[in-house]
CSV table of C-alpha atoms and ligand atoms in Angstrom, one decimal:
chain,number,residue,atom,x,y,z
J,1,MET,CA,-21.7,-64.7,-114.2
J,2,SER,CA,-22.2,-61.8,-111.9
J,3,VAL,CA,-22.5,-58.2,-113.4
J,4,GLU,CA,-20.1,-55.6,-112.6
J,5,GLU,CA,-21.7,-52.7,-110.6
J,6,SER,CA,-20.4,-49.5,-109.1
J,7,ILE,CA,-21.3,-47.1,-106.2
J,8,GLY,CA,-22.0,-43.6,-107.5
J,9,PRO,CA,-23.6,-40.6,-105.9
J,10,ALA,CA,-27.1,-41.9,-106.2
J,11,GLN,CA,-26.3,-45.2,-104.5
J,12,PHE,CA,-24.4,-43.5,-101.8
J,13,GLU,CA,-27.1,-40.9,-101.2
J,14,THR,CA,-29.6,-43.8,-100.8
J,15,ALA,CA,-27.2,-45.7,-98.5
J,16,LEU,CA,-26.6,-42.6,-96.3
J,17,GLY,CA,-30.3,-41.7,-96.4
J,18,ILE,CA,-30.1,-38.2,-97.8
J,19,ALA,CA,-32.0,-36.7,-100.7
J,20,PRO,CA,-30.9,-37.0,-104.2
J,21,GLY,CA,-28.4,-34.2,-105.1
J,22,LYS,CA,-27.5,-33.6,-101.5
J,23,LEU,CA,-24.0,-35.2,-101.5
J,24,PRO,CA,-21.5,-32.5,-101.2
J,25,ALA,CA,-19.6,-31.8,-104.4
J,26,HIS,CA,-16.3,-32.7,-102.8
J,27,THR,CA,-17.6,-36.2,-101.7
J,28,VAL,CA,-19.0,-36.7,-105.3
J,29,GLU,CA,-15.6,-36.1,-106.8
J,30,MET,CA,-14.0,-38.5,-104.1
J,31,LEU,CA,-16.5,-41.1,-105.2
J,32,ARG,CA,-15.6,-40.5,-108.9
J,33,GLN,CA,-11.9,-40.9,-108.1
J,34,ALA,CA,-12.3,-44.0,-105.9
J,35,ASN,CA,-14.2,-45.7,-108.9
J,36,LEU,CA,-15.9,-48.2,-106.4
J,37,ARG,CA,-16.5,-51.3,-108.6
J,38,TYR,CA,-17.8,-54.5,-107.4
J,39,ALA,CA,-19.4,-57.8,-108.4
J,40,ARG,CA,-22.6,-59.1,-106.7
J,41,THR,CA,-22.3,-62.7,-105.6
J,42,THR,CA,-24.7,-65.2,-107.0
J,43,PRO,CA,-27.4,-66.8,-104.5
J,44,ALA,CA,-25.2,-69.9,-104.2
J,45,GLU,CA,-22.0,-67.9,-103.4
J,46,GLN,CA,-24.0,-65.8,-101.0
J,47,ALA,CA,-25.3,-68.9,-99.2
J,48,GLU,CA,-21.7,-70.3,-99.1
J,49,LEU,CA,-20.2,-67.0,-97.8
J,50,GLU,CA,-22.9,-66.8,-95.1
J,51,ALA,CA,-22.2,-70.4,-93.9
J,52,GLU,CA,-18.5,-69.8,-93.8
J,53,ALA,CA,-18.8,-66.6,-91.9
J,54,MET,CA,-21.3,-68.1,-89.4
J,55,GLU,CA,-18.8,-71.1,-88.9
J,56,ARG,CA,-15.9,-68.6,-88.3
J,57,VAL,CA,-18.1,-66.6,-85.8
J,58,LYS,CA,-19.0,-69.9,-84.0
J,59,GLN,CA,-15.3,-70.5,-83.5
J,60,GLY,CA,-15.1,-67.2,-81.5
J,61,PHE,CA,-13.6,-63.8,-81.7
J,62,THR,CA,-12.1,-61.9,-78.8
J,63,VAL,CA,-14.6,-60.0,-76.8
J,64,VAL,CA,-14.4,-56.2,-76.3
J,65,GLY,CA,-14.2,-54.4,-72.9
J,66,GLU,CA,-11.8,-53.2,-70.3
J,67,GLN,CA,-9.6,-56.3,-70.6
J,68,ARG,CA,-8.8,-55.0,-74.2
J,69,ALA,CA,-7.0,-51.8,-72.9
J,70,GLY,CA,-3.5,-53.4,-73.2
J,71,ILE,CA,-4.3,-54.5,-76.8
J,72,TRP,CA,-5.3,-51.1,-78.0
J,73,ARG,CA,-2.3,-49.6,-76.1
J,74,ASP,CA,0.1,-52.0,-78.2
J,75,ALA,CA,-1.9,-51.5,-81.5
J,76,TRP,CA,-1.5,-47.7,-81.3
J,77,GLN,CA,2.0,-47.8,-80.2
J,78,ASP,CA,2.8,-49.8,-83.3
J,79,GLN,CA,0.9,-47.3,-85.4
J,80,LEU,CA,2.8,-44.4,-83.7
J,81,ASP,CA,6.1,-46.2,-84.6
J,82,ARG,CA,4.9,-46.5,-88.2
J,83,PHE,CA,3.8,-42.8,-88.3
J,84,GLU,CA,7.3,-41.8,-87.1
J,85,ALA,CA,9.1,-44.2,-89.5
J,86,ALA,CA,7.1,-42.8,-92.4
J,87,GLY,CA,8.2,-39.3,-91.6
J,88,PHE,CA,4.8,-38.4,-90.3
J,89,ALA,CA,3.0,-39.1,-93.6
J,90,VAL,CA,-0.8,-38.8,-92.8
J,91,GLU,CA,-1.5,-42.0,-95.0
J,92,SER,CA,0.5,-44.2,-92.6
J,93,LEU,CA,-2.3,-43.6,-90.2
J,94,ASN,CA,-4.7,-45.7,-92.1
J,95,PRO,CA,-5.4,-48.6,-89.8
J,96,ALA,CA,-4.4,-52.0,-90.9
J,97,PHE,CA,-7.8,-53.5,-90.1
J,98,VAL,CA,-9.6,-51.6,-92.9
J,99,ASP,CA,-7.2,-53.1,-95.5
J,100,GLY,CA,-8.9,-56.5,-95.2
J,101,SER,CA,-11.0,-58.8,-97.2
J,102,VAL,CA,-12.4,-58.2,-100.8
J,103,VAL,CA,-15.7,-59.8,-99.6
J,104,LEU,CA,-17.9,-57.0,-98.3
J,105,ARG,CA,-21.5,-56.4,-97.3
J,106,TRP,CA,-23.5,-54.0,-99.4
J,107,GLN,CA,-27.2,-53.5,-99.6
J,108,GLY,CA,-28.3,-56.8,-98.1
J,109,GLY,CA,-25.8,-59.1,-99.8
J,110,TYR,CA,-22.1,-60.0,-100.2
J,111,ILE,CA,-20.2,-58.4,-102.9
J,112,ARG,CA,-16.7,-58.8,-104.2
J,113,SER,CA,-14.7,-55.5,-104.5
J,114,LEU,CA,-13.1,-55.0,-107.7
J,115,SER,CA,-11.3,-51.7,-106.9
J,116,ASP,CA,-8.2,-51.1,-104.7
J,117,LYS,CA,-8.8,-50.5,-100.9
J,118,PHE,CA,-12.5,-50.5,-101.4
J,119,GLU,CA,-13.5,-50.5,-97.7
J,120,LEU,CA,-10.9,-47.7,-96.8
J,121,ARG,CA,-12.2,-45.6,-99.7
J,122,VAL,CA,-15.8,-46.1,-98.5
J,123,ILE,CA,-14.7,-44.9,-95.1
J,124,GLU,CA,-12.9,-41.8,-96.5
J,125,ILE,CA,-16.0,-41.0,-98.6
J,126,LEU,CA,-18.5,-41.5,-95.7
J,127,ARG,CA,-16.4,-39.5,-93.4
J,128,ASP,CA,-16.1,-36.6,-95.8
J,129,ALA,CA,-19.8,-36.6,-96.4
J,130,VAL,CA,-20.6,-36.7,-92.7
J,131,PHE,CA,-18.2,-34.0,-91.8
J,132,ARG,CA,-19.5,-31.7,-94.5
J,133,LEU,CA,-23.2,-32.5,-94.0
J,134,PHE,CA,-23.5,-32.6,-90.1
J,135,LEU,CA,-20.1,-31.1,-88.7
J,136,ALA,CA,-19.5,-28.1,-90.8
J,137,ASP,CA,-21.1,-25.5,-88.5
J,138,VAL,CA,-19.3,-26.4,-85.3
J,139,ASP,CA,-16.6,-24.2,-83.6
J,140,SER,CA,-14.6,-27.3,-82.3
J,141,LEU,CA,-14.6,-30.9,-82.9
J,142,TYR,CA,-14.0,-33.7,-80.4
J,143,GLU,CA,-13.5,-37.3,-81.6
J,144,PHE,CA,-13.9,-39.8,-78.7
J,145,GLY,CA,-12.0,-43.1,-79.3
J,146,SER,CA,-10.0,-41.5,-82.0
J,147,GLY,CA,-7.5,-44.3,-82.5
J,148,SER,CA,-4.9,-43.6,-85.2
J,149,ALA,CA,-6.3,-40.1,-85.5
J,150,PHE,CA,-6.8,-40.6,-89.3
J,151,ASN,CA,-10.2,-39.1,-88.8
J,152,VAL,CA,-9.2,-36.0,-87.1
J,153,ALA,CA,-6.5,-35.5,-89.6
J,154,ALA,CA,-9.2,-35.7,-92.3
J,155,TYR,CA,-11.4,-33.2,-90.5
J,156,ALA,CA,-8.5,-30.8,-90.0
J,157,LYS,CA,-7.6,-30.9,-93.6
J,158,ILE,CA,-11.2,-29.8,-94.6
J,159,PHE,CA,-11.6,-27.3,-91.7
J,160,PRO,CA,-8.1,-26.2,-90.9
J,161,ASP,CA,-9.2,-23.4,-88.6
J,162,VAL,CA,-11.5,-25.3,-86.4
J,163,PRO,CA,-9.7,-26.7,-83.2
J,164,VAL,CA,-9.8,-30.5,-83.1
J,165,CYS,CA,-9.3,-32.7,-80.0
J,166,ALA,CA,-8.7,-36.4,-80.4
J,167,LEU,CA,-9.5,-38.4,-77.3
J,168,ASP,CA,-8.6,-42.1,-76.6
J,169,TRP,CA,-7.7,-44.2,-73.5
J,170,ALA,CA,-4.5,-45.4,-75.3
J,171,PRO,CA,-1.5,-43.1,-74.7
J,172,ALA,CA,0.0,-43.6,-78.2
J,173,ALA,CA,-3.3,-42.6,-79.9
J,174,VAL,CA,-3.1,-39.2,-77.9
J,175,ARG,CA,0.6,-38.9,-78.9
J,176,ILE,CA,-0.2,-39.3,-82.7
J,177,ALA,CA,-2.8,-36.4,-82.4
J,178,GLU,CA,-0.1,-34.2,-80.6
J,179,LEU,CA,2.4,-35.0,-83.4
J,180,LEU,CA,-0.3,-34.0,-86.1
J,181,ARG,CA,0.0,-30.4,-84.5
J,182,GLU,CA,3.8,-30.6,-83.7
J,183,LYS,CA,5.0,-31.9,-87.0
J,184,LEU,CA,2.4,-31.0,-89.5
J,185,GLY,CA,1.0,-27.8,-88.0
J,186,MET,CA,-2.6,-29.1,-87.8
J,187,LYS,CA,-4.9,-27.5,-85.1
J,188,VAL,CA,-5.2,-30.8,-83.4
J,189,ARG,CA,-4.4,-32.0,-79.9
J,190,GLY,CA,-4.8,-35.1,-78.0
J,191,GLU,CA,-6.2,-36.1,-74.6
J,192,ARG,CA,-6.8,-39.2,-72.5
J,193,PHE,CA,-10.4,-40.2,-72.0
J,194,ASP,CA,-12.1,-43.4,-70.9
J,195,PHE,CA,-15.7,-44.0,-72.0
J,196,PHE,CA,-16.1,-46.1,-68.8
J,197,ASN,CA,-15.1,-43.1,-66.7
J,198,PRO,CA,-15.5,-39.7,-68.3
J,199,THR,CA,-13.6,-36.9,-66.7
J,200,LYS,CA,-15.6,-34.4,-64.8
J,201,ASP,CA,-13.3,-31.4,-65.4
J,202,MET,CA,-13.8,-31.2,-69.1
J,203,LYS,CA,-15.8,-28.4,-70.9
J,204,LEU,CA,-16.7,-29.0,-74.5
J,205,GLY,CA,-18.5,-25.7,-75.1
J,206,PRO,CA,-22.0,-25.0,-76.6
J,207,GLY,CA,-20.6,-24.8,-80.2
J,208,ALA,CA,-18.7,-28.2,-80.2
J,209,GLY,CA,-19.2,-31.1,-82.4
J,210,VAL,CA,-18.7,-34.6,-81.1
J,211,PHE,CA,-17.8,-37.6,-83.2
J,212,THR,CA,-17.3,-41.3,-82.5
J,213,PHE,CA,-16.4,-43.7,-85.3
J,214,CYS,CA,-16.5,-47.5,-84.5
J,215,ALA,CA,-15.5,-46.6,-81.0
J,216,LEU,CA,-18.5,-46.8,-78.8
J,217,GLU,CA,-18.8,-50.2,-80.3
J,218,GLN,CA,-16.1,-51.2,-77.9
J,219,VAL,CA,-18.2,-50.4,-74.7
J,220,GLY,CA,-21.0,-53.1,-75.2
J,221,PRO,CA,-24.0,-52.0,-73.0
J,222,ARG,CA,-21.9,-49.5,-71.1
J,223,PHE,CA,-22.5,-46.4,-73.1
J,224,GLY,CA,-24.4,-44.8,-70.2
J,225,PRO,CA,-21.6,-42.8,-68.5
J,226,PHE,CA,-20.6,-41.3,-71.9
J,227,LEU,CA,-24.2,-40.4,-72.9
J,228,ASP,CA,-24.7,-38.8,-69.5
J,229,PHE,CA,-21.6,-36.9,-70.0
J,230,LEU,CA,-22.7,-35.7,-73.4
J,231,LEU,CA,-26.2,-34.6,-72.1
J,232,GLU,CA,-24.5,-32.7,-69.3
J,233,GLN,CA,-21.9,-31.0,-71.7
J,234,ARG,CA,-24.7,-30.0,-74.2
J,235,PRO,CA,-22.4,-29.7,-77.3
J,236,ARG,CA,-24.0,-28.4,-80.6
J,237,ARG,CA,-24.2,-31.7,-82.4
J,238,VAL,CA,-23.2,-35.3,-81.9
J,239,VAL,CA,-22.5,-37.7,-84.7
J,240,HIS,CA,-22.0,-41.5,-84.1
J,241,ILE,CA,-21.0,-43.9,-86.8
J,242,GLU,CA,-21.2,-47.2,-85.0
J,243,PRO,CA,-22.4,-50.7,-85.6
J,244,THR,CA,-26.0,-50.8,-84.5
J,245,VAL,CA,-27.4,-54.1,-83.8
J,246,GLU,CA,-31.0,-52.9,-83.4
J,247,LEU,CA,-31.0,-52.1,-87.2
J,248,TYR,CA,-30.2,-55.7,-88.4
J,249,ASP,CA,-33.1,-57.7,-89.5
J,250,PRO,CA,-33.3,-61.1,-87.7
J,251,SER,CA,-35.4,-62.6,-90.5
J,252,SER,CA,-32.6,-62.2,-93.0
J,253,SER,CA,-29.8,-64.9,-93.0
J,254,HIS,CA,-27.3,-62.3,-94.2
J,255,ASP,CA,-28.1,-60.1,-91.2
J,256,ARG,CA,-28.1,-63.0,-88.7
J,257,VAL,CA,-24.4,-63.5,-89.4
J,258,ALA,CA,-23.8,-59.8,-88.2
J,259,ILE,CA,-26.1,-60.3,-85.4
J,260,GLU,CA,-24.2,-63.3,-84.2
J,261,TYR,CA,-20.8,-61.5,-84.7
J,262,HIS,CA,-21.9,-58.4,-83.0
J,263,THR,CA,-23.3,-60.4,-80.1
J,264,GLN,CA,-20.4,-62.7,-79.8
J,265,ARG,CA,-17.9,-59.9,-79.6
J,266,LYS,CA,-20.2,-58.0,-77.1
J,267,TYR,CA,-20.3,-54.8,-79.2
J,268,LEU,CA,-22.4,-51.8,-78.5
J,269,VAL,CA,-26.1,-52.5,-77.6
J,270,GLY,CA,-28.7,-50.1,-76.6
J,271,LEU,CA,-27.5,-46.7,-77.8
J,272,LEU,CA,-30.1,-46.3,-80.5
J,273,PRO,CA,-33.1,-47.3,-78.2
J,274,ALA,CA,-31.7,-44.8,-75.7
J,275,LEU,CA,-31.3,-42.0,-78.2
J,276,ARG,CA,-34.9,-42.7,-79.5
J,277,LYS,CA,-36.2,-42.6,-75.9
J,278,LEU,CA,-34.5,-39.3,-75.1
J,279,ALA,CA,-36.0,-37.8,-78.4
J,280,ALA,CA,-39.4,-39.1,-77.4
J,281,GLU,CA,-39.0,-37.4,-74.0
J,282,GLY,CA,-38.0,-34.2,-75.8
J,283,ARG,CA,-34.5,-34.1,-74.3
J,284,ILE,CA,-32.7,-34.5,-77.6
J,285,LYS,CA,-33.5,-34.0,-81.3
J,286,LEU,CA,-32.5,-37.1,-83.2
J,287,LEU,CA,-31.9,-35.5,-86.6
J,288,HIS,CA,-30.7,-38.5,-88.7
J,289,SER,CA,-30.4,-42.2,-88.2
J,290,LYS,CA,-29.5,-44.5,-90.9
J,291,ARG,CA,-27.8,-47.9,-91.5
J,292,LEU,CA,-25.7,-47.8,-94.5
J,293,ASN,CA,-26.2,-51.4,-95.2
J,294,CYS,CA,-22.5,-51.7,-95.9
J,295,GLY,CA,-19.7,-53.3,-94.0
J,296,SER,CA,-17.0,-55.9,-93.9
J,297,ARG,CA,-17.6,-59.7,-94.2
J,298,PHE,CA,-18.9,-60.2,-90.5
J,299,HIS,CA,-20.8,-57.0,-89.7
J,300,GLU,CA,-21.4,-53.4,-90.5
J,301,CYS,CA,-19.8,-50.5,-88.6
J,302,TYR,CA,-21.5,-48.0,-90.6
J,303,SER,CA,-24.8,-46.8,-89.1
J,304,VAL,CA,-24.9,-43.0,-88.8
J,305,HIS,CA,-26.8,-41.3,-85.8
J,306,VAL,CA,-26.9,-37.5,-85.5
J,307,TRP,CA,-28.4,-35.7,-82.5
J,308,GLU,CA,-28.5,-32.4,-80.7
J,309,PRO,CA,-29.5,-31.6,-77.1
J,310,ALA,CA,-33.0,-30.1,-77.2
L,1,SAM,C1,-12.1,-49.8,-83.6
L,1,SAM,S1,-11.1,-48.5,-83.0
L,1,SAM,C2,-11.7,-47.1,-83.9
L,1,SAM,C3,-10.7,-45.9,-83.9
L,1,SAM,C4,-11.1,-44.8,-84.8
L,1,SAM,N1,-12.3,-44.0,-84.2
L,1,SAM,C5,-11.3,-45.1,-86.2
L,1,SAM,O1,-12.3,-44.7,-86.8
L,1,SAM,O2,-10.3,-45.8,-86.8
L,1,SAM,C6,-11.7,-48.3,-81.4
L,1,SAM,C7,-11.1,-47.2,-80.5
L,1,SAM,O3,-11.7,-47.1,-79.3
L,1,SAM,C8,-10.7,-46.9,-78.3
L,1,SAM,N2,-11.4,-47.3,-77.0
L,1,SAM,C9,-11.8,-48.6,-76.8
L,1,SAM,N3,-12.4,-48.7,-75.5
L,1,SAM,C10,-12.3,-47.3,-75.0
L,1,SAM,C11,-12.6,-46.8,-73.8
L,1,SAM,N4,-13.1,-47.4,-72.7
L,1,SAM,N5,-12.3,-45.4,-73.7
L,1,SAM,C12,-11.8,-44.8,-74.6
L,1,SAM,N6,-11.3,-45.3,-75.7
L,1,SAM,C13,-11.6,-46.6,-76.0
L,1,SAM,C14,-9.6,-47.8,-78.7
L,1,SAM,O4,-8.4,-47.5,-78.2
L,1,SAM,C15,-9.7,-47.6,-80.2
L,1,SAM,O5,-8.8,-46.4,-80.5
């Protein structure tokens, strides 16, 4: 029989890599309300889930990259339609892909979630903590690869006076951000942006905050143009929450599933080593870098990297 456990402030602080007591009060309250309960799997269940997941990965998933532009265009058009049909209710922006399985990854093993919308709640809590800890002192916020714009809406709710820009290569993603301003009065705008080809005529400003959330994952090894763009722009602070293959442990069978999945989909590779190299050269300050050890059945989107131009 597996024992019921829950994620409270202490567990979340350890996962995020911050000192005890440092989780913002609002985030603590969100955690309390979410009541994140789960059951650990037994060693036999863990082995079975790993084998099943590995088998599924071997069957193949679609590979990310330029050829997926049409898929994202259609996905966000559907989301835009749902947003309009829902009378511009912000909750309708929660992407469908976070509503998935109850089997999740947590601290080196599989768990079965016992609370509603467990992964969505984790995302909301993580995002709240990261915004308050690392992006509270910027004078504008830019989210690149903003998708449904649910992150920018959440930021605008916390910091309503800070102008926010949502950037994505999918036109409907840009339109949703515009509607947040037009219909809901948020200080949000949308702009087209392609990680593979950053625009030259954009100025973020020295007080700007930059955010990417499971978005650079889509570029595989081709994060260079975007990193160069950021180094040139010199915003105040950059926060990435991205799957980080370099932080998995190849000696763990649990992590080998995630490594296989990540590699098979051709997700982001090399960003963390590049940031570490820039930090060693004194070009940036790498302020925080932590894998949460938390994710969905196949991999973990949630490693947080925070840096500033030196
Ligand atoms: C997994 S979604 C994440 C969206 C959002 N950040 C979130 O947290 O839900 C990846 C996003 O990256 C965008 N994207 C993928 N490749 C891109 C590229 N080359 N340039 C700009 N956006 C891109 C997609 O359109 C999509 O919105």
